[in-house]
CSV table of C-alpha atoms in Angstrom, one decimal:
chain,number,residue,atom,x,y,z
A,1,MET,CA,-31.7,-47.2,7.2
A,2,ALA,CA,-34.0,-49.8,5.5
A,3,ALA,CA,-32.3,-52.6,3.7
A,4,GLN,CA,-32.7,-52.4,-0.1
A,5,ASP,CA,-32.3,-55.2,-2.7
A,6,GLY,CA,-32.0,-57.8,-0.1
A,7,ARG,CA,-28.7,-56.6,1.2
A,8,CYS,CA,-28.6,-55.0,4.7
A,9,GLY,CA,-27.3,-51.4,4.7
A,10,LEU,CA,-26.4,-51.4,1.0
A,11,LEU,CA,-28.0,-49.4,-1.8
A,12,ALA,CA,-28.7,-51.1,-5.1
A,13,PRO,CA,-26.0,-50.2,-7.7
A,14,LEU,CA,-26.8,-47.2,-9.9
A,15,PRO,CA,-27.5,-47.9,-13.5
A,16,PRO,CA,-24.8,-46.6,-15.9
A,17,LEU,CA,-25.3,-43.1,-17.1
A,18,PRO,CA,-26.2,-42.9,-20.8
A,19,HIS,CA,-23.7,-40.2,-21.7
A,20,ILE,CA,-20.9,-42.2,-20.0
A,21,ASP,CA,-21.8,-45.2,-22.2
A,22,LEU,CA,-21.8,-42.9,-25.3
A,23,MET,CA,-18.4,-41.5,-24.5
A,24,LEU,CA,-17.0,-45.0,-24.1
A,25,LYS,CA,-18.3,-46.1,-27.5
A,26,PHE,CA,-16.8,-43.1,-29.2
A,27,MET,CA,-13.6,-43.1,-27.2
A,28,PRO,CA,-11.5,-44.6,-30.1
A,29,ILE,CA,-12.7,-41.9,-32.5
A,30,LEU,CA,-12.0,-39.2,-30.0
A,31,LEU,CA,-8.5,-40.6,-29.3
A,32,ALA,CA,-7.9,-40.8,-33.0
A,33,ILE,CA,-8.9,-37.1,-33.6
A,34,ALA,CA,-6.6,-36.0,-30.7
A,35,TYR,CA,-3.8,-38.2,-32.1
A,36,ALA,CA,-4.3,-36.7,-35.6
A,37,LEU,CA,-4.0,-33.1,-34.4
A,38,ALA,CA,-0.9,-33.9,-32.4
A,39,MET,CA,0.7,-35.8,-35.4
A,40,TYR,CA,-0.1,-32.9,-37.8
A,41,ARG,CA,1.6,-30.3,-35.6
A,42,PHE,CA,4.6,-32.6,-35.0
A,43,SER,CA,4.9,-33.5,-38.7
A,44,VAL,CA,5.0,-29.9,-39.8
A,45,TRP,CA,7.5,-29.0,-37.1
A,46,ARG,CA,9.7,-32.0,-37.9
A,47,THR,CA,9.6,-31.4,-41.7
A,48,GLN,CA,10.5,-27.7,-41.4
A,49,ARG,CA,13.3,-28.5,-39.0
A,50,GLU,CA,14.8,-31.2,-41.2
A,51,LEU,CA,14.6,-29.0,-44.3
A,52,ASP,CA,16.1,-26.0,-42.5
A,53,ALA,CA,19.0,-28.1,-41.2
A,54,ARG,CA,19.8,-29.9,-44.4
A,55,SER,CA,19.2,-27.4,-47.2
A,56,THR,CA,21.1,-24.6,-49.0
A,57,ASP,CA,20.0,-22.1,-51.7
A,58,LEU,CA,20.3,-23.2,-55.3
A,59,ALA,CA,22.7,-20.9,-57.1
A,60,ASP,CA,23.1,-22.2,-60.6
A,61,PRO,CA,23.1,-19.6,-63.5
A,62,MET,CA,21.6,-22.0,-66.1
A,63,LEU,CA,18.7,-23.0,-63.8
A,64,LYS,CA,18.2,-19.4,-62.8
A,65,VAL,CA,17.4,-18.6,-66.4
A,66,MET,CA,14.7,-21.3,-66.3
A,67,THR,CA,13.2,-20.2,-63.0
A,68,ASP,CA,13.1,-16.6,-64.2
A,69,ARG,CA,11.1,-17.7,-67.2
A,70,LEU,CA,8.7,-19.5,-64.9
A,71,ALA,CA,8.5,-16.5,-62.6
A,72,ARG,CA,7.6,-14.2,-65.6
A,73,ALA,CA,4.9,-16.6,-66.6
A,74,LEU,CA,3.5,-16.4,-63.1
A,75,ASP,CA,4.0,-12.6,-62.8
A,76,LEU,CA,6.4,-13.1,-59.9
A,77,PRO,CA,9.6,-11.3,-59.2
A,78,ARG,CA,11.5,-14.6,-58.7
A,79,ILE,CA,11.2,-18.2,-57.8
A,80,LYS,CA,13.6,-19.4,-55.1
A,81,VAL,CA,14.7,-23.0,-55.1
A,82,HIS,CA,16.7,-24.8,-52.4
A,83,ILE,CA,19.0,-27.9,-52.5
A,84,TYR,CA,18.0,-30.6,-50.0
A,85,GLU,CA,21.2,-32.4,-49.1
A,86,ILE,CA,20.1,-36.0,-49.7
A,87,ASP,CA,21.1,-38.5,-52.4
A,88,PRO,CA,17.7,-39.8,-53.7
A,89,VAL,CA,16.5,-38.2,-56.9
A,90,ASN,CA,13.5,-36.2,-56.0
A,91,GLY,CA,11.8,-32.8,-55.9
A,92,LEU,CA,9.5,-31.6,-53.1
A,93,ALA,CA,7.5,-28.7,-51.8
A,94,ALA,CA,7.4,-27.9,-48.2
A,95,PRO,CA,4.2,-27.0,-46.2
A,96,ASP,CA,5.4,-23.4,-46.1
A,97,GLY,CA,5.6,-23.2,-49.9
A,98,ARG,CA,9.4,-23.6,-50.4
A,99,ILE,CA,10.6,-25.6,-53.4
A,100,PHE,CA,13.4,-28.1,-53.0
A,101,ILE,CA,15.5,-30.2,-55.4
A,102,THR,CA,17.6,-33.0,-53.8
A,103,ARG,CA,21.3,-33.0,-54.1
A,104,GLY,CA,21.1,-36.3,-56.0
A,105,PHE,CA,18.8,-34.8,-58.6
A,106,TYR,CA,21.0,-31.7,-59.0
A,107,ARG,CA,24.0,-34.0,-59.5
A,108,LYS,CA,22.2,-35.7,-62.4
A,109,PHE,CA,21.9,-32.2,-63.9
A,110,GLN,CA,25.5,-31.4,-63.3
A,111,ASN,CA,26.5,-34.7,-64.9
A,112,GLY,CA,24.5,-34.0,-68.0
A,113,GLU,CA,22.0,-36.8,-67.4
A,114,VAL,CA,19.2,-34.2,-66.9
A,115,THR,CA,18.8,-31.0,-69.0
A,116,ALA,CA,18.0,-27.5,-67.6
A,117,ASP,CA,14.6,-27.7,-69.4
A,118,GLU,CA,13.8,-31.0,-67.6
A,119,MET,CA,14.9,-29.6,-64.3
A,120,ALA,CA,12.5,-26.7,-64.9
A,121,THR,CA,9.7,-29.2,-65.3
A,122,VAL,CA,10.4,-30.5,-61.8
A,123,ILE,CA,10.3,-27.0,-60.3
A,124,ALA,CA,7.0,-26.4,-62.2
A,125,HIS,CA,5.6,-29.6,-60.9
A,126,GLU,CA,6.4,-28.7,-57.3
A,127,LEU,CA,5.0,-25.2,-57.8
A,128,GLY,CA,1.8,-27.0,-58.8
A,129,HIS,CA,1.7,-28.8,-55.5
A,130,VAL,CA,2.0,-25.5,-53.7
A,131,ALA,CA,-0.5,-23.6,-55.8
A,132,LEU,CA,-3.1,-26.3,-55.5
A,133,GLY,CA,-2.7,-26.7,-51.7
A,134,HIS,CA,-1.3,-30.2,-51.9
A,135,THR,CA,1.6,-29.6,-49.5
A,136,ARG,CA,-0.5,-28.6,-46.5
A,137,ARG,CA,-3.2,-31.1,-47.3
A,138,ARG,CA,-0.7,-33.9,-47.5
A,139,MET,CA,0.4,-33.2,-44.0
A,140,ILE,CA,-3.2,-33.2,-42.9
A,141,ASP,CA,-3.9,-36.3,-44.9
A,142,PHE,CA,-0.9,-38.0,-43.4
A,143,SER,CA,-2.0,-37.2,-39.9
A,144,GLY,CA,-5.6,-38.1,-40.7
A,145,GLN,CA,-4.6,-41.4,-42.2
A,146,ASN,CA,-2.5,-42.3,-39.1
A,147,ALA,CA,-5.5,-41.4,-37.0
A,148,LEU,CA,-7.8,-43.5,-39.2
A,149,ARG,CA,-5.4,-46.4,-39.0
A,150,THR,CA,-5.3,-46.2,-35.2
A,151,ALA,CA,-9.2,-46.0,-34.9
A,152,LEU,CA,-9.7,-48.8,-37.4
A,153,ALA,CA,-7.2,-51.0,-35.7
A,154,MET,CA,-8.8,-50.4,-32.3
A,155,VAL,CA,-12.3,-51.2,-33.7
A,156,LEU,CA,-11.5,-54.1,-36.0
A,157,SER,CA,-9.2,-55.8,-33.4
A,158,ARG,CA,-12.3,-56.2,-31.2
A,159,PHE,CA,-14.0,-58.3,-33.8
A,160,LEU,CA,-11.1,-59.7,-35.7
A,161,PRO,CA,-8.3,-60.3,-33.1
A,162,GLY,CA,-4.9,-60.7,-34.7
A,163,ILE,CA,-5.8,-59.5,-38.2
A,164,GLY,CA,-7.6,-56.2,-37.4
A,165,VAL,CA,-4.4,-54.3,-37.4
A,166,TRP,CA,-3.4,-55.8,-40.7
A,167,ILE,CA,-6.7,-54.9,-42.3
A,168,ALA,CA,-6.5,-51.3,-41.0
A,169,ASN,CA,-3.0,-50.9,-42.4
A,170,GLY,CA,-4.0,-52.2,-45.8
A,171,LEU,CA,-7.0,-50.0,-46.1
A,172,THR,CA,-5.2,-46.8,-45.1
A,173,THR,CA,-2.3,-47.6,-47.4
A,174,LEU,CA,-4.7,-47.9,-50.4
A,175,LEU,CA,-6.4,-44.6,-49.4
A,176,ALA,CA,-3.0,-42.8,-49.2
A,177,ALA,CA,-1.8,-44.1,-52.5
A,178,ARG,CA,-5.0,-43.0,-54.3
A,179,LEU,CA,-4.9,-39.5,-52.8
A,180,SER,CA,-1.2,-39.2,-53.7
A,181,ARG,CA,-1.7,-40.2,-57.4
A,182,SER,CA,-4.6,-37.8,-57.7
A,183,ASP,CA,-2.3,-35.0,-56.5
A,184,GLU,CA,0.4,-36.0,-58.9
A,185,TYR,CA,-1.9,-35.8,-61.9
A,186,GLU,CA,-3.1,-32.4,-60.9
A,187,ALA,CA,0.5,-31.0,-60.4
A,188,ASP,CA,1.4,-32.5,-63.8
A,189,GLU,CA,-1.5,-30.6,-65.4
A,190,TYR,CA,-0.5,-27.4,-63.6
A,191,ALA,CA,3.2,-27.8,-64.7
A,192,ALA,CA,2.2,-28.5,-68.3
A,193,ALA,CA,0.2,-25.3,-68.5
A,194,LEU,CA,2.9,-23.2,-66.8
A,195,LEU,CA,5.7,-24.7,-69.0
A,196,THR,CA,3.7,-23.9,-72.1
A,197,LYS,CA,3.0,-20.4,-71.0
A,198,ALA,CA,6.7,-19.9,-70.2
A,199,GLY,CA,7.7,-21.1,-73.7
A,200,ILE,CA,9.4,-24.2,-72.4
A,201,GLY,CA,6.7,-26.6,-73.5
A,202,THR,CA,5.8,-30.1,-72.3
A,203,ALA,CA,8.4,-32.1,-74.3
A,204,PRO,CA,11.0,-31.9,-71.5
A,205,GLN,CA,8.3,-32.9,-69.0
A,206,LYS,CA,7.6,-36.1,-71.0
A,207,SER,CA,11.3,-36.9,-71.6
A,208,LEU,CA,12.0,-36.5,-67.9
A,209,PHE,CA,9.2,-39.0,-67.1
A,210,ASN,CA,10.9,-41.6,-69.2
A,211,LYS,CA,14.3,-40.9,-67.5
A,212,LEU,CA,12.8,-41.2,-64.1
A,213,GLU,CA,11.2,-44.5,-65.1
A,214,ALA,CA,14.6,-45.9,-65.8
A,215,LEU,CA,16.0,-44.5,-62.5
A,216,THR,CA,13.2,-45.8,-60.3
A,217,GLN,CA,12.3,-49.1,-62.1
A,218,ALA,CA,14.4,-51.2,-59.8
A,219,ARG,CA,12.7,-49.8,-56.7
A,220,SER,CA,9.1,-50.0,-57.8
A,221,GLY,CA,9.5,-53.4,-59.6
A,222,ALA,CA,6.2,-54.8,-60.6
A,223,ALA,CA,4.1,-53.2,-57.9
A,224,PRO,CA,0.5,-52.5,-59.0
A,225,ALA,CA,-0.2,-49.0,-60.1
A,226,TRP,CA,-3.0,-48.6,-57.5
A,227,LEU,CA,-0.4,-49.3,-54.7
A,228,MET,CA,2.1,-46.8,-55.9
A,229,SER,CA,2.2,-43.2,-54.7
A,230,HIS,CA,2.9,-41.9,-58.3
A,231,PRO,CA,1.0,-42.9,-61.4
A,232,LYS,CA,2.7,-45.0,-64.1
A,233,THR,CA,4.9,-43.1,-66.5
A,234,THR,CA,2.9,-44.1,-69.5
A,235,GLU,CA,-0.3,-42.9,-67.9
A,236,ARG,CA,1.3,-39.5,-66.9
A,237,ILE,CA,2.5,-39.0,-70.4
A,238,ALA,CA,-0.8,-39.9,-71.9
A,239,ALA,CA,-2.6,-37.5,-69.6
A,240,ILE,CA,-0.3,-34.6,-70.7
A,241,GLU,CA,-0.9,-35.5,-74.4
A,242,LYS,CA,-4.6,-35.4,-73.8
A,243,LEU,CA,-4.1,-31.9,-72.5
A,244,GLU,CA,-2.1,-30.9,-75.5
A,245,ALA,CA,-4.7,-32.2,-77.8
A,246,ARG,CA,-7.4,-30.3,-76.0
A,247,TRP,CA,-5.4,-27.1,-76.0
A,248,ARG,CA,-4.8,-27.5,-79.8
């Protein structure tokens, strides 16, 4: 065999294939997409398993009166609520549409710190998250944000070693906070309309916001509103009052 490229018996190295180069360039994005899909499925499974293991049905006569009023306003036979056995004061909606009140929140009601009308506003708010598709989208957003964080960290670390990961974390945190605040405003608006239709009104909704402010002030401190997952209490109340003015 004739020598080629000045080297006896050796062929010149083949040039890299264009499609291989293209795959290598987009490998971080492909890996991020695969990671997002895996995280989404795992997050849904883990959330449902946790809620199943640590929840019971809410059986309270006073609160059933309130949920029945909400159900009639929505033309539903009933609204089932569950107690999630954790201490922090919170309400949540699961990806499968179930509504939960934490044991800590229910304890506030039992102690007289929160009224039945105010508890109804929490349930209406979580119903809003379900009706508006926030619960499933939040799982997708959470997975997508993790994937975006991973992809950004991989790309930025090539150009900014040492701080690329920090920048990626900061950008995705800001994005998550903004999406979450938008969802909260929408769920507040849904709850205000539902509470008005049910004859409960928005006064308990606003009074509960002020109570929650007192309960969570120590935790949130002076964090800027754009970094918080929930809007400021004054802004949420102002948004509801704008709705009331528009409805009048």
